Amino acid sequence: MASGSDDAQVISNKQVILKDYVVGLPKDSDMYVSTNSTIQLKVPEGSNGIVVKNLYLSCDPYNLVFMRKPVSDSYAFVKRVSDSHAFVKPGSPIIGFGVAKVLDSGNPNFKKGDLVWGTTVWEEYSLITDLQDIIKIQHTDVPLSYYTGILGMPGLTAYGGFYEVCSPKKGEHVFISAASGAVGQIVGQFAKLFGCYVVGSAGSKEKVELLKNKFRFDEAFNYKEEPDLDAALKRYFPKGIDIYFENVGGKMLDAVLLNMREHGRIAVCGMISQYNLDKPEGVHNLMHLISKRIRIEGFLVFDYYHLYPKFVELVLSYIAEGKIVYVEDIAEGLESGPAALVGLFTGRNVGKQIVLVAHE
Amino acid sequence: MASGSDDAQVISNKQVILKDYVVGLPKDSDMYVSTNSTIQLKVPEGSNGIVVKNLYLSCDPYNLVFMRKPVSDSYAFVKRVSDSHAFVKPGSPIIGFGVAKVLDSGNPNFKKGDLVWGTTVWEEYSLITDLQDIIKIQHTDVPLSYYTGILGMPGLTAYGGFYEVCSPKKGEHVFISAASGAVGQIVGQFAKLFGCYVVGSAGSKEKVELLKNKFRFDEAFNYKEEPDLDAALKRYFPKGIDIYFENVGGKMLDAVLLNMREHGRIAVCGMISQYNLDKPEGVHNLMHLISKRIRIEGFLVFDYYHLYPKFVELVLSYIAEGKIVYVEDIAEGLESGPAALVGLFTGRNVGKQIVLVAHE
């Protein structure tokens, strides 16, 4: 595919390369930054793709799906994502959500200068040919980085998970694990604004303070300081939990099952405590599902993309009215990307972890 | 409470007594048959209860709830059941579902000669004062014992569980564990009549034959002969399971989770493999809930009592048209009750286990 134009600029393109498939949790040594690649800043003749300059890259547990050797279950994720990017192989740059600026377009829906968010590549510039999850940014009166978070995939995850999967009722008691993370902090604020009692767990004093003082959760606790999670939950939920927004799995889920109320709902968004285990921990208290008629439901954000316009409208109005806040942890430069991503899985970040690649 | 009439007949009343709280699974020695009690066959003056002659008693996993030392979770069950019977203490007769004939009534809704089903006591005659789950039998052109099964609690459990909790669609692939039991055999036939592909598991060759030849399941297998449950499920569901009707829990649930299709549903009716364990087995594959967006929901029949008339109409028409069959395992005489109940938990029964106390 030759360039459509003789003056097409070819420049160096820094990338974060997957060195080998990740086993367990990602390590710094699983990735390296390369300056060996170049890119032409024009879409190839006949392509209806776009060439973008990547501005922000998003660090999500989700990234890991594309860094591990594919297994059957990966397909459910991958088939929703750009075919061209599916199943990153060692030696190729890693992929994930990001915010980017269109430099050239072969597609009638996008033009030079447009800002977009969606699945992109961990590199300075990308040619994106599969545009199924690329969304044009319409509102730029908020920080652009928000489109990796509160106005992007994590925000829509929180929206679909809370309003659709949890079927909340005003006054219900809501528990959120990994509550200061990209999704948890939004779910908690949605739940508070909806009129629920909200408690979150997190893994440091600093995060607990954030939950209570910044996000205005009713209560929050550091799970690492609780030798007995069941006792901790009974302290904050003497009458039980109506809604559990599950981000961690394992022992926390077992403790929650002991404390659910009748007809309670558990929305399973993630199980980050299990991702590094060869065999996930056993969950022993599922019998409580019967006597309490509990519903547990797993979900993926892709099933809620049709709600994106409604979601953006709500969140922008909340932001404008100062009713919702968002905390980001921004690592500067593509070089800092691997460490930022690795830190996500050990809880090193405070708030939504982002990599700033370039200013607009 | 003196008798309202001088000629009130006082007769001997054989009972099955709980000797001590059951630990683990029930044993024959946990119960004994006593002839020490007497009963007056008239309702006491001023009572709006009924005196009944018990005809059939139903052996269900459910009985065990009232034979163990009460724990917090028992309350969800017990509060739906007659207050007067709640929390059977050692030395008292055990309780459960049954079919009975009204001998005397202080209640305008019941008259002498009426046939009823609902919660009764394991004895020849009972005074029932809490009538909240006592239902008058309107259709007697079917075996009365059916009201302990296909037209009673297990039938309504199958109906609510399949049509309401499983949200079935025609052509879906359905798996049922403990499939030849009181509930499973009905769920399977409902699913076949609904247009689903249906596979059941059971614990003996005889039960597997029953599933295939009598209940017309598409396939059935003996889980005791399958060293690898995952492989067995893959054999019968090469494209995966849409609906799992869960009666057993533990290892089977773990294997099922590996074989569920996207947007699959699991209705949790029971977990009989776990009832004898101090600590239930761990379930390890819950992460599959997320990528496949699976819903697991526990339920109790009590939430579906409002559907009873609709359910009876459907099942009676199926019975009349010969579209549905029901297999019972009838133990004769109250004396045989303890062994029949004990056998239920080791799978000794073939079909719905009932105790015949007396003919009408």
XYZ file of C-alpha atoms in Angstrom:
720
model
C 0.000 0.000 0.000
C 1.866 2.996 -1.205
C 1.161 6.383 0.162
C -1.508 8.317 -1.643
C 0.647 11.364 -1.667
C 4.293 11.927 -2.356
C 4.612 14.449 0.437
C 3.413 11.941 3.073
C 5.473 12.541 6.153
C 7.237 9.471 7.566
C 8.401 9.931 11.116
C 9.739 7.936 14.024
C 7.045 6.299 16.133
C 7.885 5.352 19.707
C 6.022 2.211 20.881
C 5.508 0.072 23.982
C 6.171 -3.461 22.792
C 4.959 -6.681 24.396
C 8.145 -8.668 25.001
C 6.463 -11.944 25.808
C 3.021 -13.082 26.858
C 2.287 -12.055 30.416
C 1.995 -14.847 32.961
C 0.216 -13.898 36.200
C 0.409 -10.157 36.738
C 2.333 -7.951 34.287
C 5.927 -7.032 35.171
C 8.001 -4.135 33.857
C 10.146 -6.651 32.010
C 7.155 -7.905 30.006
C 7.294 -4.708 27.947
C 9.911 -2.418 26.464
C 9.878 0.944 24.749
C 11.128 0.893 21.154
C 12.041 3.718 18.793
C 12.689 1.423 15.842
C 9.358 1.957 14.152
C 8.263 4.651 11.733
C 4.822 5.693 10.524
C 3.460 7.628 7.608
C 1.078 10.320 8.760
C -1.361 9.759 5.889
C -3.928 6.987 5.539
C -2.994 4.582 2.730
C -4.827 5.107 -0.534
C -8.205 3.370 -0.504
C -8.252 2.855 3.254
C -11.169 4.252 5.196
C -9.144 4.309 8.392
C -7.718 7.233 10.312
C -4.228 8.252 11.382
C -4.167 9.640 14.915
C -1.773 11.229 17.342
C -2.261 9.485 20.700
C -2.703 11.932 23.590
C -3.707 9.789 26.584
C -3.532 6.047 27.095
C -5.695 4.343 29.666
C -4.375 1.726 32.113
C -7.136 -0.768 32.822
C -7.237 -4.356 34.106
C -8.761 -4.915 30.674
C -5.361 -4.341 28.998
C -4.198 -7.634 30.410
C -6.619 -9.588 28.208
C -4.479 -8.651 25.213
C -1.140 -9.284 26.878
C -1.742 -12.871 27.833
C -1.676 -15.880 25.585
C -5.199 -16.031 24.179
C -7.560 -18.538 25.790
C -11.101 -19.340 24.774
C -12.538 -16.777 27.142
C -10.509 -13.960 25.645
C -12.635 -14.217 22.524
C -15.657 -12.717 24.192
C -13.633 -9.567 24.776
C -11.566 -9.578 21.657
C -14.306 -10.003 19.147
C -15.752 -6.697 20.364
C -12.490 -4.984 19.680
C -10.780 -4.040 16.443
C -10.054 -7.161 14.414
C -6.788 -5.678 13.320
C -5.617 -5.358 16.901
C -6.982 -8.615 18.236
C -4.527 -10.930 19.956
C -1.383 -8.875 20.241
C 1.628 -11.093 19.664
C 4.995 -10.675 21.384
C 7.019 -8.159 19.392
C 3.980 -5.996 18.646
C 2.862 -2.876 20.515
C 0.210 -3.380 23.193
C -3.298 -2.008 22.814
C -5.910 -0.368 25.012
C -8.272 2.532 25.336
C -7.018 6.043 24.704
C -7.775 9.569 23.592
C -6.336 10.700 20.261
C -6.430 13.457 17.675
C -7.140 12.724 14.026
C -4.278 13.769 11.746
C -5.631 12.297 8.536
C -8.830 10.491 7.627
C -10.052 8.251 4.833
C -13.406 7.982 6.539
C -16.361 10.329 6.036
C -17.233 10.207 9.745
C -13.911 11.658 10.875
C -11.902 14.638 9.736
C -8.503 16.086 10.515
C -8.538 17.782 13.915
C -11.304 15.616 15.385
C -10.706 14.298 18.877
C -11.691 10.676 19.460
C -11.596 7.976 22.133
C -11.615 4.210 21.810
C -9.219 1.335 21.251
C -5.820 2.496 20.102
C -2.209 1.334 20.240
C 0.448 2.190 22.824
C 2.540 4.320 20.473
C 2.847 7.963 19.509
C 0.901 7.703 16.257
C -1.489 5.024 15.061
C -3.215 4.007 11.886
C -6.642 2.758 13.018
C -8.541 0.839 10.365
C -11.268 -0.756 12.450
C -13.372 2.100 13.754
C -16.206 0.163 15.407
C -15.454 1.425 18.897
C -13.927 4.798 17.970
C -16.179 7.544 19.288
C -15.872 11.206 18.300
C -15.516 13.547 21.277
C -18.240 16.198 21.110
C -17.613 18.047 24.354
C -14.171 19.547 24.922
C -15.007 21.845 27.848
C -13.782 19.113 30.221
C -10.254 17.677 30.502
C -9.659 15.444 27.482
C -8.189 12.799 29.787
C -11.713 12.294 31.178
C -12.469 10.322 28.019
C -10.189 7.572 29.319
C -12.202 7.598 32.540
C -15.349 9.251 33.744
C -16.538 10.015 30.194
C -15.032 6.918 28.597
C -15.010 3.171 29.109
C -14.808 3.158 32.935
C -17.578 5.751 33.184
C -19.861 3.820 30.878
C -18.962 0.637 32.780
C -20.043 2.310 36.016
C -23.225 3.591 34.368
C -24.293 0.293 32.794
C -23.223 -1.666 35.850
C -24.979 0.494 38.404
C -28.152 1.649 36.679
C -28.792 -1.422 34.527
C -27.251 -4.452 36.259
C -27.752 -3.422 39.907
C -31.389 -2.254 39.481
C -30.925 0.236 42.348
C -33.694 1.613 44.529
C -33.437 4.808 46.521
C -32.271 4.206 50.084
C -30.602 0.890 49.358
C -27.280 -0.027 50.936
C -24.444 -0.283 48.437
C -20.984 -1.752 48.870
C -18.187 -1.195 46.335
C -14.787 -2.909 46.393
C -11.707 -1.341 44.780
C -13.818 1.738 45.289
C -11.236 4.408 44.538
C -10.392 2.913 41.152
C -11.458 4.137 37.749
C -14.902 2.539 37.908
C -15.515 2.333 41.662
C -15.247 6.050 42.345
C -17.926 6.763 39.721
C -20.263 3.986 40.870
C -20.071 5.324 44.408
C -20.923 8.846 43.333
C -23.769 7.637 41.092
C -25.127 5.673 44.045
C -24.877 8.655 46.415
C -26.594 10.944 43.897
C -29.291 8.279 43.484
C -30.006 8.367 47.216
C -28.220 5.224 48.416
C -26.051 4.591 51.484
C -22.588 3.872 50.098
C -19.546 2.176 51.616
C -16.319 1.441 49.759
C -13.223 -0.624 50.410
C -9.735 0.210 49.198
C -6.156 -0.804 49.932
C -4.562 2.231 51.630
C -5.268 4.967 54.144
C -4.882 7.563 51.417
C -7.534 5.887 49.254
C -9.910 5.548 52.192
C -9.541 9.276 52.886
C -10.257 9.969 49.244
C -13.436 7.901 49.351
C -14.729 9.659 52.440
C -13.609 13.229 51.804
C -13.411 13.616 48.071
C -16.062 11.227 46.754
C -18.319 11.647 49.793
C -18.955 7.956 50.424
C -20.808 7.442 53.703
C -18.062 5.140 54.953
C -14.906 3.496 53.688
C -12.385 1.019 55.039
C -8.929 -0.369 54.261
C -9.401 -4.072 53.615
C -5.737 -4.712 54.348
C -6.306 -3.655 57.949
C -9.320 -5.927 58.424
C -8.357 -9.428 59.581
C -12.041 -10.409 59.377
C -13.852 -9.059 56.317
C -17.169 -10.487 57.521
C -16.867 -8.512 60.754
C -15.918 -5.361 58.836
C -18.980 -5.649 56.615
C -21.249 -6.319 59.600
C -19.904 -3.114 61.172
C -20.829 -0.983 58.158
C -23.920 -2.930 57.130
C -25.632 -4.106 60.341
C -28.802 -4.666 58.290
C -27.025 -6.127 55.294
C -26.065 -5.176 51.755
C -28.598 -4.646 48.975
C -26.127 -4.048 46.157
C -22.531 -5.174 45.824
C -20.455 -3.776 42.968
C -17.785 -6.461 42.623
C -14.317 -5.487 41.432
C -12.089 -7.854 43.395
C -13.506 -11.385 43.852
C -12.190 -14.123 46.148
C -12.377 -13.658 49.907
C -14.240 -10.367 49.647
C -17.019 -11.983 47.629
C -17.281 -14.776 50.189
C -17.624 -12.244 53.009
C -20.169 -10.227 51.045
C -22.329 -13.317 50.437
C -22.650 -13.702 54.210
C -23.936 -10.140 54.447
C -26.318 -9.777 51.536
C -29.945 -8.946 52.143
C -32.837 -10.814 50.601
C -33.240 -10.066 46.898
C -29.804 -8.432 46.842
C -27.892 -7.924 43.597
C -24.217 -8.377 42.826
C -22.862 -6.821 39.633
C -19.593 -8.480 38.685
C -17.392 -5.945 36.928
C -14.001 -7.451 37.737
C -12.116 -9.768 40.081
C -8.724 -8.114 40.239
C -7.595 -10.093 43.308
C -7.769 -13.255 41.195
C -5.945 -12.233 38.033
C -2.522 -13.325 39.256
C -3.574 -16.743 40.490
C -3.033 -19.925 38.521
C -6.223 -21.224 40.067
C -8.687 -18.658 41.375
C -9.653 -18.892 45.046
C -12.740 -20.928 45.834
C -15.910 -19.105 46.794
C -17.660 -21.091 49.488
C -20.812 -19.219 50.406
C -22.885 -19.529 47.247
C -25.583 -21.447 49.145
C -26.689 -18.088 50.491
C -27.897 -17.280 46.993
C -30.892 -19.534 47.561
C -32.279 -18.558 50.936
C -31.744 -14.866 50.204
C -32.699 -15.024 46.520
C -29.577 -13.170 45.417
C -28.800 -12.369 41.804
C -25.160 -12.288 40.627
C -24.576 -10.968 37.146
C -21.411 -10.454 35.160
C -21.306 -7.712 32.547
C -19.114 -6.040 29.962
C -19.215 -2.391 28.978
C -19.639 -3.325 25.302
C -23.251 -4.297 25.972
C -24.017 -0.724 27.041
C -22.496 1.312 24.204
C -26.001 2.177 22.997
C -26.446 4.123 26.246
C -23.381 6.292 25.627
C -25.251 9.490 24.584
C -27.591 9.295 27.581
C -24.648 8.586 29.866
C -22.568 11.524 28.575
C -25.479 13.898 28.976
C -25.968 12.857 32.605
C -22.299 12.974 33.546
C -21.610 16.294 31.836
C -24.488 17.857 33.732
C -23.200 16.372 37.003
C -19.726 17.747 36.238
C -21.121 21.167 35.326
C -23.102 21.295 38.558
C -20.083 20.195 40.579
C -21.933 17.121 41.780
C -19.342 14.608 40.676
C -15.558 14.637 40.858
C -12.919 12.458 39.308
C -9.410 11.717 40.508
C -6.728 10.767 38.023
C -3.187 9.502 38.466
C -1.310 10.709 35.392
C 2.065 9.255 34.396
C 3.950 11.500 31.990
C 5.407 10.162 28.756
C 5.052 6.886 26.881
C 8.246 5.669 28.607
C 6.389 5.678 31.940
C 3.627 3.518 30.465
C 4.894 0.041 31.433
C 5.455 0.987 35.091
C 2.068 2.714 35.281
C 0.320 -0.348 33.909
C 2.221 -2.713 36.204
C 1.389 -0.521 39.218
C -2.324 -0.770 38.517
C -2.343 -4.434 39.488
C -0.636 -3.828 42.819
C -2.795 -0.819 43.651
C 0.055 1.698 43.347
C -2.152 4.258 41.592
C -4.487 6.593 43.418
C -7.487 7.163 41.187
C -7.711 6.487 37.490
C -4.286 5.584 36.035
C -3.518 7.334 32.752
C -0.421 7.790 30.605
C 0.013 11.224 29.041
C 1.641 10.633 25.639
C 1.432 14.107 24.153
C -0.376 17.354 24.572
C -2.821 18.251 21.888
C -58.266 -25.387 75.425
C -61.104 -27.691 76.165
C -62.956 -29.512 73.442
C -65.992 -27.733 72.059
C -67.975 -30.919 72.179
C -68.271 -33.680 74.709
C -68.254 -36.376 72.085
C -64.881 -35.215 70.688
C -62.950 -38.314 69.734
C -59.475 -38.593 71.281
C -57.295 -41.155 69.552
C -53.738 -42.319 69.393
C -51.549 -40.304 67.012
C -48.400 -41.916 65.664
C -45.599 -39.394 65.065
C -42.067 -39.157 63.638
C -40.084 -37.364 66.323
C -36.837 -35.435 65.873
C -34.483 -37.063 68.363
C -31.772 -34.440 68.170
C -30.772 -31.691 65.767
C -29.351 -33.145 62.576
C -25.659 -32.533 61.945
C -24.560 -33.029 58.335
C -26.970 -35.318 56.528
C -29.898 -36.892 58.386
C -29.460 -40.431 59.723
C -32.146 -42.937 60.679
C -31.135 -42.486 64.303
C -31.951 -38.758 64.196
C -35.651 -39.671 64.258
C -37.915 -42.214 65.919
C -41.532 -43.218 65.573
C -43.620 -42.658 68.690
C -47.115 -43.828 69.607
C -47.217 -41.919 72.867
C -49.252 -38.999 71.596
C -52.987 -38.589 71.299
C -55.087 -36.055 69.441
C -58.656 -34.858 69.628
C -60.295 -34.914 66.215
C -62.124 -31.617 66.734
C -60.677 -28.119 66.499
C -60.591 -26.426 69.911
C -63.387 -23.977 70.594
C -62.582 -20.549 69.169
C -59.760 -21.788 66.968
C -59.959 -21.086 63.258
C -57.615 -23.953 62.461
C -58.329 -27.306 60.907
C -57.844 -30.904 62.022
C -56.594 -33.104 59.216
C -55.817 -36.727 58.506
C -52.428 -36.828 56.778
C -52.441 -38.942 53.613
C -49.077 -38.315 51.965
C -45.912 -36.718 53.325
C -43.318 -35.263 51.014
C -39.571 -35.916 51.399
C -37.676 -32.847 50.229
C -34.192 -31.438 50.867
C -36.239 -28.612 52.323
C -37.232 -30.765 55.324
C -33.668 -30.538 56.560
C -33.997 -26.807 57.258
C -36.316 -27.660 60.125
C -34.249 -30.538 61.473
C -31.030 -28.631 61.999
C -30.237 -26.203 64.751
C -31.570 -22.887 63.455
C -29.009 -20.509 61.965
C -29.605 -17.003 60.691
C -30.216 -18.205 57.155
C -32.977 -20.569 58.224
C -35.137 -17.572 58.988
C -35.676 -16.734 55.340
C -37.335 -20.109 54.947
C -39.001 -20.406 58.264
C -40.760 -17.089 58.320
C -42.658 -18.182 55.213
C -43.885 -21.249 57.006
C -46.427 -21.682 59.773
C -45.329 -19.779 62.870
C -46.605 -22.565 65.036
C -44.331 -25.088 63.359
C -41.266 -22.897 63.027
C -38.043 -24.297 64.449
C -38.876 -27.831 65.416
C -37.149 -28.706 68.662
C -35.816 -32.159 69.541
C -38.655 -34.168 71.035
C -41.214 -32.696 68.662
C -42.511 -34.217 65.424
C -40.828 -33.069 62.223
C -42.640 -30.972 59.622
C -42.835 -30.763 55.863
C -45.168 -30.620 52.908
C -47.991 -33.091 52.634
C -51.473 -33.898 51.375
C -54.250 -34.215 53.940
C -57.999 -34.512 54.369
C -59.924 -32.087 56.568
C -61.741 -33.868 59.419
C -62.930 -30.763 61.234
C -62.671 -27.047 60.530
C -63.009 -23.848 62.504
C -62.221 -21.876 59.369
C -64.774 -20.654 56.804
C -62.379 -21.444 53.936
C -62.214 -25.144 54.714
C -64.876 -27.721 55.453
C -64.925 -31.359 56.519
C -63.974 -33.587 53.618
C -61.855 -30.986 51.806
C -58.513 -32.174 50.505
C -55.584 -29.818 51.041
C -51.815 -29.613 50.540
C -49.227 -27.532 52.323
C -47.071 -27.615 55.444
C -48.149 -30.295 57.853
C -46.633 -32.474 60.568
C -45.190 -35.982 60.262
C -47.973 -37.700 62.187
C -51.253 -39.415 61.452
C -53.469 -36.478 62.378
C -52.636 -32.805 62.776
C -54.194 -29.685 64.133
C -53.081 -26.933 61.751
C -53.659 -23.432 63.049
C -51.545 -21.415 60.660
C -53.146 -21.826 57.282
C -51.099 -19.380 55.235
C -49.651 -22.014 52.929
C -52.513 -24.511 53.067
C -54.068 -24.762 49.620
C -57.378 -26.461 48.891
C -57.145 -29.174 46.212
C -59.655 -28.389 43.473
C -58.850 -31.154 41.015
C -59.054 -34.739 42.196
C -59.011 -36.497 38.829
C -55.245 -36.992 39.234
C -53.447 -39.021 41.921
C -53.626 -37.089 45.189
C -49.927 -37.784 45.781
C -49.213 -35.436 42.833
C -49.890 -32.558 45.217
C -46.663 -33.395 47.018
C -44.904 -33.196 43.659
C -45.855 -32.189 40.165
C -48.899 -30.233 41.378
C -47.373 -29.090 44.658
C -44.253 -27.415 45.939
C -41.732 -29.145 43.628
C -43.924 -28.470 40.585
C -44.336 -24.817 41.434
C -40.589 -24.639 42.127
C -39.916 -26.024 38.653
C -42.428 -23.622 37.134
C -41.136 -20.459 38.852
C -37.538 -21.526 38.394
C -37.779 -22.382 34.724
C -40.247 -19.867 33.303
C -39.446 -16.920 35.589
C -35.830 -17.241 36.721
C -34.315 -18.907 33.631
C -36.028 -16.601 31.087
C -35.968 -19.405 28.501
C -36.009 -18.941 24.743
C -37.078 -21.605 22.277
C -34.158 -23.645 20.986
C -31.895 -22.920 23.928
C -29.680 -25.589 25.426
C -30.661 -26.547 28.966
C -28.749 -28.593 31.530
C -30.356 -29.917 34.707
C -28.503 -31.603 37.567
C -30.243 -34.055 39.914
C -32.546 -34.270 36.941
C -34.614 -37.268 37.960
C -35.540 -35.727 41.307
C -38.828 -34.153 42.279
C -38.076 -30.803 40.641
C -35.593 -31.789 37.925
C -37.886 -34.192 36.091
C -40.527 -31.455 35.769
C -38.077 -28.749 34.701
C -36.761 -31.045 31.981
C -40.218 -31.759 30.642
C -41.201 -28.079 30.773
C -38.049 -27.270 28.836
C -38.699 -29.968 26.213
C -42.306 -28.798 25.764
C -40.990 -25.245 25.449
C -38.754 -26.301 22.561
C -35.366 -26.533 24.238
C -32.601 -29.114 23.921
C -32.406 -30.777 27.340
C -29.693 -32.820 29.042
C -29.833 -34.086 32.607
C -27.381 -35.611 35.039
C -28.249 -38.158 37.708
C -26.468 -40.624 39.948
C -27.376 -44.092 38.613
C -27.903 -46.003 35.389
C -31.562 -46.508 36.297
C -32.114 -42.760 36.686
C -30.334 -42.012 33.418
C -32.603 -44.481 31.630
C -35.601 -42.811 33.227
C -34.474 -39.406 31.989
C -33.995 -40.609 28.436
C -36.888 -43.018 28.050
C -39.571 -41.817 30.411
C -39.049 -38.069 30.569
C -37.753 -37.847 26.996
C -34.695 -35.738 27.733
C -32.470 -35.441 24.656
C -29.520 -36.834 26.593
C -28.630 -37.841 30.132
C -25.516 -39.019 31.911
C -24.444 -40.569 35.210
C -22.173 -38.042 36.884
C -20.640 -40.787 39.025
C -19.207 -42.379 35.892
C -17.648 -39.157 34.614
C -14.141 -38.575 35.966
C -14.101 -35.217 34.144
C -17.368 -33.283 34.390
C -16.043 -30.560 32.093
C -15.387 -33.139 29.375
C -18.835 -34.671 29.889
C -20.517 -31.313 29.488
C -18.457 -30.518 26.396
C -19.634 -33.817 24.897
C -23.309 -32.960 25.340
C -22.994 -29.214 24.821
C -20.322 -28.654 22.154
C -21.702 -25.132 21.672
C -22.258 -24.471 25.364
C -25.119 -24.221 27.848
C -27.699 -21.422 27.784
C -29.571 -22.411 30.924
C -28.391 -24.409 33.924
C -30.940 -25.492 36.483
C -28.755 -25.969 39.552
C -29.703 -28.580 42.127
C -26.321 -29.842 43.288
C -23.594 -27.143 43.569
C -19.866 -27.693 44.094
C -17.823 -29.368 41.371
C -20.744 -29.543 38.959
C -21.263 -25.787 39.149
C -17.567 -25.228 38.503
C -17.700 -27.440 35.420
C -20.867 -25.755 34.198
C -19.288 -22.294 34.496
C -16.620 -23.433 32.029
C -19.332 -24.399 29.553
C -21.857 -21.587 29.754
C -22.651 -19.550 26.677
C -22.715 -15.769 26.591
C -25.713 -14.306 28.398
C -26.431 -17.693 29.959
C -28.585 -18.052 33.053
C -28.176 -20.243 36.105
C -31.194 -20.733 38.371
C -30.052 -21.932 41.776
C -32.735 -24.168 43.237
C -30.557 -26.262 45.543
C -27.024 -27.451 46.197
C -27.639 -30.919 47.583
C -23.999 -32.012 47.185
C -23.044 -29.394 49.749
C -25.557 -29.983 52.512
C -23.422 -32.492 54.390
C -20.220 -30.463 54.365
C -18.997 -28.416 57.295
C -17.538 -25.983 54.807
C -18.993 -26.008 51.314
C -16.609 -26.698 48.440
C -15.039 -23.676 46.806
C -16.299 -22.635 43.385
C -13.341 -21.436 41.352
C -14.648 -20.409 37.947
C -16.761 -17.377 38.782
C -14.517 -15.163 36.642
C -16.343 -16.613 33.641
C -19.387 -14.664 34.789
C -17.804 -11.503 33.432
C -16.585 -12.378 29.954
C -19.741 -14.365 29.237
C -22.137 -12.029 31.075
C -23.750 -14.867 33.004
C -26.548 -14.355 35.490
C -26.826 -16.618 38.552
C -29.963 -16.274 40.610
C -31.130 -18.083 43.698
C -34.845 -18.490 44.286
C -37.436 -19.923 46.656
C -40.800 -21.313 45.690
C -42.548 -19.009 48.162
C -41.950 -16.073 45.843
C -44.051 -17.771 43.155
C -47.158 -18.805 45.085
C -49.129 -16.105 43.259
C -48.560 -18.106 40.061
C -50.119 -21.283 41.486
C -53.457 -21.088 39.634
C -51.747 -20.455 36.273
C -49.281 -23.260 36.998
C -51.991 -25.791 37.921
C -53.964 -24.989 34.788
C -50.913 -25.583 32.593
C -49.823 -28.790 34.281
C -53.310 -30.312 34.433
C -53.699 -29.729 30.704
C -50.281 -31.302 30.059
C -51.261 -34.297 32.194
C -54.636 -34.637 30.450
C -52.951 -34.543 27.035
C -50.352 -37.092 28.147
C -47.570 -34.600 27.488
C -45.992 -34.801 30.913
C -45.321 -37.739 33.201
C -44.271 -37.972 36.818
C -42.397 -40.728 38.601
C -42.872 -41.242 42.316
C -41.086 -43.433 44.816
C -43.665 -44.202 47.473
C -42.713 -45.566 50.883
C -45.650 -47.168 52.669
C -46.506 -46.242 56.237
C -45.345 -43.516 58.597
C -42.813 -46.005 60.049
C -40.959 -45.983 56.734
C -40.710 -42.171 56.807
C -37.311 -41.756 58.476
C -35.560 -44.163 56.084
C -37.251 -42.568 53.071
C -36.125 -39.122 54.123
C -32.580 -40.271 54.873
C -32.385 -42.013 51.489
C -33.227 -38.800 49.657
C -29.871 -37.306 50.583
C -27.915 -40.285 49.292
C -29.954 -40.539 46.096
C -31.592 -43.856 47.060
C -34.982 -42.787 45.694
C -35.920 -42.975 42.032
C -38.237 -40.097 41.297
C -40.149 -38.058 43.828
C -39.893 -39.587 47.330
C -43.203 -39.722 49.176
C -44.461 -41.406 52.337
C -47.954 -42.853 52.150
C -49.461 -42.384 55.629
C -53.058 -43.394 54.971
C -55.503 -43.884 52.161
C -58.296 -41.383 51.914
